[in-house]
mmCIF file of C-alpha atoms and ligand atoms in Angstrom:
data_model
loop_
_atom_site.group_PDB
_atom_site.id
_atom_site.type_symbol
_atom_site.label_atom_id
_atom_site.label_comp_id
_atom_site.label_asym_id
_atom_site.label_seq_id
_atom_site.Cartn_x
_atom_site.Cartn_y
_atom_site.Cartn_z
ATOM 1 C CA MET A 1 -41.005 111.535 71.651
ATOM 2 C CA TYR A 2 -40.474 114.513 73.940
ATOM 3 C CA GLU A 3 -38.930 114.303 77.396
ATOM 4 C CA THR A 4 -37.509 116.820 79.819
ATOM 5 C CA THR A 5 -34.266 116.396 81.676
ATOM 6 C CA LYS A 6 -32.082 118.429 83.962
ATOM 7 C CA ALA A 7 -28.623 118.848 82.505
ATOM 8 C CA LEU A 8 -25.317 120.478 83.310
ATOM 9 C CA ILE A 9 -23.714 121.626 80.048
ATOM 10 C CA LEU A 10 -20.138 120.351 80.136
ATOM 11 C CA ARG A 11 -19.172 121.298 76.611
ATOM 12 C CA GLU A 12 -20.684 123.032 73.626
ATOM 13 C CA VAL A 13 -19.302 122.921 70.108
ATOM 14 C CA ARG A 14 -20.599 125.071 67.310
ATOM 15 C CA TYR A 15 -21.987 123.002 64.488
ATOM 16 C CA LYS A 16 -22.880 124.311 61.035
ATOM 17 C CA GLU A 17 -24.366 127.812 60.900
ATOM 18 C CA SER A 18 -26.212 128.082 64.187
ATOM 19 C CA ASP A 19 -26.390 124.690 65.906
ATOM 20 C CA ARG A 20 -24.627 123.482 69.007
ATOM 21 C CA ILE A 21 -23.513 119.960 69.801
ATOM 22 C CA LEU A 22 -23.656 119.563 73.568
ATOM 23 C CA THR A 23 -22.034 117.175 75.980
ATOM 24 C CA VAL A 24 -24.148 117.255 79.121
ATOM 25 C CA LEU A 25 -24.357 115.547 82.499
ATOM 26 C CA THR A 26 -27.842 114.401 83.531
ATOM 27 C CA PRO A 27 -29.084 112.851 86.795
ATOM 28 C CA GLY A 28 -30.767 109.851 85.191
ATOM 29 C CA GLU A 29 -28.637 108.944 82.204
ATOM 30 C CA GLY A 30 -25.185 110.271 83.017
ATOM 31 C CA LYS A 31 -23.339 111.740 80.082
ATOM 32 C CA ARG A 32 -25.311 112.512 76.942
ATOM 33 C CA THR A 33 -24.680 114.100 73.577
ATOM 34 C CA LEU A 34 -27.446 116.409 72.425
ATOM 35 C CA LYS A 35 -27.897 118.611 69.431
ATOM 36 C CA ALA A 36 -29.363 122.065 69.967
ATOM 37 C CA ARG A 37 -30.623 123.127 66.594
ATOM 38 C CA GLY A 38 -30.593 126.860 65.971
ATOM 39 C CA ALA A 39 -29.241 127.580 69.462
ATOM 40 C CA LEU A 40 -27.049 130.336 68.069
ATOM 41 C CA ARG A 41 -29.823 131.937 66.045
ATOM 42 C CA LYS A 42 -31.264 135.259 67.206
ATOM 43 C CA GLY A 43 -34.235 134.814 69.502
ATOM 44 C CA SER A 44 -33.504 131.113 70.020
ATOM 45 C CA LYS A 45 -35.445 129.479 72.859
ATOM 46 C CA SER A 46 -32.436 127.419 73.880
ATOM 47 C CA ALA A 47 -29.482 129.837 73.574
ATOM 48 C CA ALA A 48 -28.998 130.681 77.266
ATOM 49 C CA ALA A 49 -29.822 127.193 78.505
ATOM 50 C CA THR A 50 -27.269 125.505 76.245
ATOM 51 C CA GLN A 51 -24.220 127.548 77.241
ATOM 52 C CA GLN A 52 -21.239 125.777 78.747
ATOM 53 C CA LEU A 53 -21.353 125.567 82.579
ATOM 54 C CA THR A 54 -25.080 126.227 82.799
ATOM 55 C CA PHE A 55 -27.503 123.969 84.680
ATOM 56 C CA SER A 56 -30.757 123.772 82.764
ATOM 57 C CA GLU A 57 -33.966 121.935 82.253
ATOM 58 C CA LEU A 58 -34.025 120.856 78.642
ATOM 59 C CA THR A 59 -36.869 119.584 76.497
ATOM 60 C CA VAL A 60 -35.414 116.900 74.274
ATOM 61 C CA PHE A 61 -36.933 115.320 71.199
ATOM 62 C CA GLU A 62 -35.756 111.765 70.541
ATOM 63 C CA ASN A 63 -35.980 110.286 67.104
ATOM 64 C CA ARG A 64 -34.130 107.226 65.819
ATOM 65 C CA GLY A 65 -31.445 107.472 68.455
ATOM 66 C CA ARG A 66 -30.852 111.181 67.897
ATOM 67 C CA ALA A 67 -31.627 113.609 70.667
ATOM 68 C CA THR A 68 -32.350 117.224 69.831
ATOM 69 C CA VAL A 69 -33.000 120.041 72.294
ATOM 70 C CA SER A 70 -36.139 121.945 71.385
ATOM 71 C CA GLU A 71 -36.137 124.391 74.263
ATOM 72 C CA GLY A 72 -34.497 125.009 77.585
ATOM 73 C CA VAL A 73 -34.879 126.881 80.838
ATOM 74 C CA VAL A 74 -31.879 128.007 82.869
ATOM 75 C CA LEU A 75 -31.999 126.680 86.445
ATOM 76 C CA GLU A 76 -28.600 128.054 87.545
ATOM 77 C CA ALA A 77 -26.365 130.191 85.323
ATOM 78 C CA PHE A 78 -23.412 130.456 87.761
ATOM 79 C CA GLU A 79 -23.206 134.153 86.867
ATOM 80 C CA GLY A 80 -20.065 134.676 88.920
ATOM 81 C CA LEU A 81 -18.139 132.424 86.548
ATOM 82 C CA ARG A 82 -19.069 134.553 83.564
ATOM 83 C CA ALA A 83 -17.706 137.674 85.229
ATOM 84 C CA ASP A 84 -14.377 136.071 86.181
ATOM 85 C CA PHE A 85 -12.186 134.711 83.414
ATOM 86 C CA SER A 86 -9.994 132.634 85.710
ATOM 87 C CA ALA A 87 -12.931 131.117 87.606
ATOM 88 C CA PHE A 88 -14.590 130.218 84.296
ATOM 89 C CA ALA A 89 -11.382 128.532 83.123
ATOM 90 C CA LEU A 90 -11.285 126.492 86.338
ATOM 91 C CA GLY A 91 -14.944 125.552 85.847
ATOM 92 C CA CYS A 92 -14.036 124.302 82.362
ATOM 93 C CA TYR A 93 -11.405 122.060 83.949
ATOM 94 C CA PHE A 94 -14.077 120.651 86.294
ATOM 95 C CA ALA A 95 -16.225 119.994 83.212
ATOM 96 C CA GLU A 96 -13.391 118.230 81.380
ATOM 97 C CA VAL A 97 -12.762 115.965 84.369
ATOM 98 C CA LEU A 98 -16.491 115.244 84.770
ATOM 99 C CA GLU A 99 -16.696 114.252 81.127
ATOM 100 C CA ALA A 100 -13.757 111.888 81.621
ATOM 101 C CA VAL A 101 -15.201 110.092 84.658
ATOM 102 C CA SER A 102 -18.847 109.899 83.522
ATOM 103 C CA GLU A 103 -20.391 107.224 81.374
ATOM 104 C CA GLU A 104 -23.214 107.344 78.902
ATOM 105 C CA GLY A 105 -26.395 105.745 80.190
ATOM 106 C CA VAL A 106 -25.189 105.602 83.794
ATOM 107 C CA GLY A 107 -26.642 108.336 85.990
ATOM 108 C CA ASP A 108 -24.744 109.331 89.105
ATOM 109 C CA GLU A 109 -26.559 111.910 91.208
ATOM 110 C CA ALA A 110 -23.675 112.243 93.666
ATOM 111 C CA VAL A 111 -21.304 113.261 90.873
ATOM 112 C CA LEU A 112 -23.786 115.773 89.477
ATOM 113 C CA GLN A 113 -24.413 117.204 92.957
ATOM 114 C CA LEU A 114 -20.680 117.588 93.560
ATOM 115 C CA ALA A 115 -20.332 119.319 90.187
ATOM 116 C CA LEU A 116 -23.143 121.768 90.982
ATOM 117 C CA ASN A 117 -21.885 122.469 94.510
ATOM 118 C CA SER A 118 -18.335 123.040 93.241
ATOM 119 C CA LEU A 119 -19.402 125.403 90.450
ATOM 120 C CA TYR A 120 -21.639 127.237 92.900
ATOM 121 C CA ALA A 121 -18.781 127.635 95.400
ATOM 122 C CA LEU A 122 -16.546 128.896 92.607
ATOM 123 C CA SER A 123 -19.096 131.336 91.207
ATOM 124 C CA ARG A 124 -19.830 132.788 94.666
ATOM 125 C CA SER A 125 -16.151 132.788 95.742
ATOM 126 C CA LEU A 126 -17.096 130.814 98.858
ATOM 127 C CA SER A 127 -13.475 129.793 99.342
ATOM 128 C CA ASP A 128 -10.043 130.118 97.726
ATOM 129 C CA PRO A 129 -10.394 128.761 94.145
ATOM 130 C CA GLY A 130 -7.433 126.435 94.698
ATOM 131 C CA LEU A 131 -9.112 124.933 97.777
ATOM 132 C CA ILE A 132 -12.418 124.486 95.938
ATOM 133 C CA LYS A 133 -10.463 122.738 93.188
ATOM 134 C CA ALA A 134 -8.692 120.465 95.705
ATOM 135 C CA ALA A 135 -11.982 119.524 97.380
ATOM 136 C CA PHE A 136 -13.620 118.857 94.013
ATOM 137 C CA GLU A 137 -10.747 116.641 92.873
ATOM 138 C CA LEU A 138 -10.445 114.559 96.028
ATOM 139 C CA ARG A 139 -14.189 114.183 96.599
ATOM 140 C CA LEU A 140 -14.757 113.244 92.964
ATOM 141 C CA MET A 141 -12.151 110.499 93.258
ATOM 142 C CA THR A 142 -13.827 109.345 96.481
ATOM 143 C CA ILE A 143 -17.251 108.916 94.860
ATOM 144 C CA THR A 144 -16.098 107.425 91.555
ATOM 145 C CA GLY A 145 -14.263 104.387 92.874
ATOM 146 C CA TYR A 146 -10.885 105.851 93.845
ATOM 147 C CA GLU A 147 -11.553 106.537 97.514
ATOM 148 C CA PRO A 148 -8.318 106.984 99.439
ATOM 149 C CA ASP A 149 -8.006 105.293 102.836
ATOM 150 C CA LEU A 150 -6.986 108.075 105.182
ATOM 151 C CA SER A 151 -8.246 106.456 108.375
ATOM 152 C CA VAL A 152 -5.242 104.533 109.722
ATOM 153 C CA CYS A 153 -1.655 103.627 108.889
ATOM 154 C CA PRO A 154 -1.994 100.369 106.871
ATOM 155 C CA VAL A 155 0.960 98.760 108.682
ATOM 156 C CA CYS A 156 0.418 99.459 112.413
ATOM 157 C CA GLY A 157 -3.240 100.504 112.309
ATOM 158 C CA GLU A 158 -2.623 103.765 114.172
ATOM 159 C CA GLY A 159 -5.265 106.403 113.497
ATOM 160 C CA GLN A 160 -3.565 109.307 115.264
ATOM 161 C CA ILE A 161 -0.827 109.668 112.694
ATOM 162 C CA GLU A 162 1.736 112.148 113.987
ATOM 163 C CA SER A 163 4.096 112.456 111.043
ATOM 164 C CA PRO A 164 2.057 111.226 108.084
ATOM 165 C CA TRP A 165 3.373 110.248 104.672
ATOM 166 C CA PHE A 166 1.054 109.915 101.683
ATOM 167 C CA PHE A 167 1.372 107.078 99.179
ATOM 168 C CA LEU A 168 -0.187 108.465 95.985
ATOM 169 C CA PRO A 169 -0.816 105.320 93.894
ATOM 170 C CA GLU A 170 -3.004 103.753 96.588
ATOM 171 C CA GLY A 171 -4.194 106.806 98.503
ATOM 172 C CA THR A 172 -2.925 105.493 101.829
ATOM 173 C CA VAL A 173 -1.204 107.274 104.715
ATOM 174 C CA PHE A 174 1.759 105.737 106.509
ATOM 175 C CA CYS A 175 2.997 106.875 109.877
ATOM 176 C CA GLY A 176 6.603 107.991 110.319
ATOM 177 C CA ARG A 177 7.688 104.668 111.836
ATOM 178 C CA CYS A 178 6.134 102.524 109.097
ATOM 179 C CA ARG A 179 6.878 104.642 106.040
ATOM 180 C CA SER A 180 9.719 102.355 104.916
ATOM 181 C CA HIS A 181 7.080 99.600 104.417
ATOM 182 C CA ALA A 182 5.299 101.581 101.688
ATOM 183 C CA PRO A 183 5.536 99.779 98.336
ATOM 184 C CA GLY A 184 6.956 102.906 96.667
ATOM 185 C CA GLY A 185 7.933 106.521 97.224
ATOM 186 C CA VAL A 186 5.897 108.459 99.776
ATOM 187 C CA THR A 187 5.279 112.195 100.040
ATOM 188 C CA PRO A 188 5.460 114.091 103.349
ATOM 189 C CA LEU A 189 2.056 115.252 104.526
ATOM 190 C CA HIS A 190 1.448 117.970 107.117
ATOM 191 C CA PRO A 191 -1.051 116.832 109.803
ATOM 192 C CA ASP A 192 -3.267 119.835 108.981
ATOM 193 C CA ALA A 193 -3.300 118.843 105.304
ATOM 194 C CA LEU A 194 -4.250 115.290 106.336
ATOM 195 C CA ALA A 195 -7.076 116.673 108.509
ATOM 196 C CA ALA A 196 -8.367 118.682 105.541
ATOM 197 C CA MET A 197 -8.199 115.617 103.269
ATOM 198 C CA ARG A 198 -10.146 113.579 105.819
ATOM 199 C CA HIS A 199 -12.744 116.344 105.980
ATOM 200 C CA ILE A 200 -13.124 116.364 102.177
ATOM 201 C CA VAL A 201 -13.419 112.579 101.958
ATOM 202 C CA TYR A 202 -15.622 111.833 104.968
ATOM 203 C CA SER A 203 -17.908 114.852 105.537
ATOM 204 C CA GLU A 204 -21.478 115.452 104.312
ATOM 205 C CA PRO A 205 -21.665 116.484 100.619
ATOM 206 C CA LYS A 206 -22.660 120.068 101.426
ATOM 207 C CA ARG A 207 -19.880 120.568 103.962
ATOM 208 C CA ILE A 208 -16.845 119.585 101.920
ATOM 209 C CA PHE A 209 -15.747 123.208 101.336
ATOM 210 C CA SER A 210 -16.162 124.160 105.006
ATOM 211 C CA PHE A 211 -12.582 124.034 106.148
ATOM 212 C CA SER A 212 -9.749 126.516 106.250
ATOM 213 C CA LEU A 213 -6.097 126.008 105.630
ATOM 214 C CA THR A 214 -3.196 128.389 105.034
ATOM 215 C CA GLY A 215 0.521 128.389 104.288
ATOM 216 C CA GLU A 216 2.464 125.225 103.596
ATOM 217 C CA PRO A 217 -0.335 122.735 104.495
ATOM 218 C CA MET A 218 -2.628 124.526 102.024
ATOM 219 C CA GLU A 219 -0.047 124.280 99.241
ATOM 220 C CA GLN A 220 0.447 120.582 100.047
ATOM 221 C CA LEU A 221 -3.264 119.917 99.872
ATOM 222 C CA LYS A 222 -3.578 121.679 96.514
ATOM 223 C CA THR A 223 -0.646 119.789 95.035
ATOM 224 C CA LEU A 224 -1.590 116.379 96.417
ATOM 225 C CA CYS A 225 -5.275 116.459 95.411
ATOM 226 C CA GLU A 226 -4.322 117.348 91.854
ATOM 227 C CA ARG A 227 -1.596 114.701 91.715
ATOM 228 C CA TYR A 228 -3.926 112.105 93.227
ATOM 229 C CA LEU A 229 -6.519 112.698 90.512
ATOM 230 C CA MET A 230 -3.885 112.632 87.727
ATOM 231 C CA THR A 231 -2.379 109.440 89.151
ATOM 232 C CA GLN A 232 -5.724 107.636 89.480
ATOM 233 C CA LEU A 233 -7.075 108.704 86.073
ATOM 234 C CA ASP A 234 -3.645 108.372 84.466
ATOM 235 C CA ARG A 235 -4.020 111.387 82.216
ATOM 236 C CA GLY A 236 -3.688 115.161 82.029
ATOM 237 C CA PHE A 237 -6.299 117.793 81.167
ATOM 238 C CA SER A 238 -5.815 120.593 78.653
ATOM 239 C CA ALA A 239 -8.280 122.837 80.502
ATOM 240 C CA LEU A 240 -6.093 122.530 83.615
ATOM 241 C CA ASP A 241 -3.006 123.624 81.689
ATOM 242 C CA TYR A 242 -5.021 126.550 80.376
ATOM 243 C CA TRP A 243 -6.278 127.569 83.843
ATOM 244 C CA LYS A 244 -2.706 127.560 85.154
ATOM 245 C CA LYS A 245 -1.753 130.019 82.407
ATOM 246 C CA VAL A 246 -4.588 132.455 83.061
ATOM 247 C CA LYS A 247 -5.178 132.249 86.813
HETATM 248 ZN ZN1 LIG B 1 2.321 102.880 111.199
#
């Protein structure tokens, strides 16, 4: 049975002479493993569409539980990533995280949309790569069940938090007066970094990269978004270590 599906190629592994085994993210069925037979052969109809970090429309043939790509059309190649080694490496980290948070058989259009928007922003250099990464990390946590509560101090309920402190394990923000009530160590948070985090968590999907930040608050945001993701998912990512070496 043939079907067509849109798919973001998260990972491709060479298999045998000229095949590729793909891990892809689809709107309807979440994460899927597909085989692209002959994708590496000259003149293959699926070569370009089955490259890592490409968004494609794939024709898939299903037989006895095995799904094979017969052809593919590239919808978005994110060309800018292919011309920039460091940006590509960061995109590979996004892909590794997406693979970790996605499930087979469970489609999540919001996650796929965030992935596409983030790769697009990266490939067009719409913002500092570190800020795109921070927005991707925090927004992804927000839409996959790890939403931080940045609205008010959980002790006094104050929303205008003047000297905020971030509590990583729970994603909560304590005010300066209440910080001693936090059930563990808290990290100082610049008000501008808090404003940026609120923007990333609460704004419309297409607007999450539309903020600017410089200096110390920017460094705080970058560090905290990464640490928040690592803390919530309780693991590291080899592609992140690699990006840090080559950026
Ligand atoms: Zn308080």
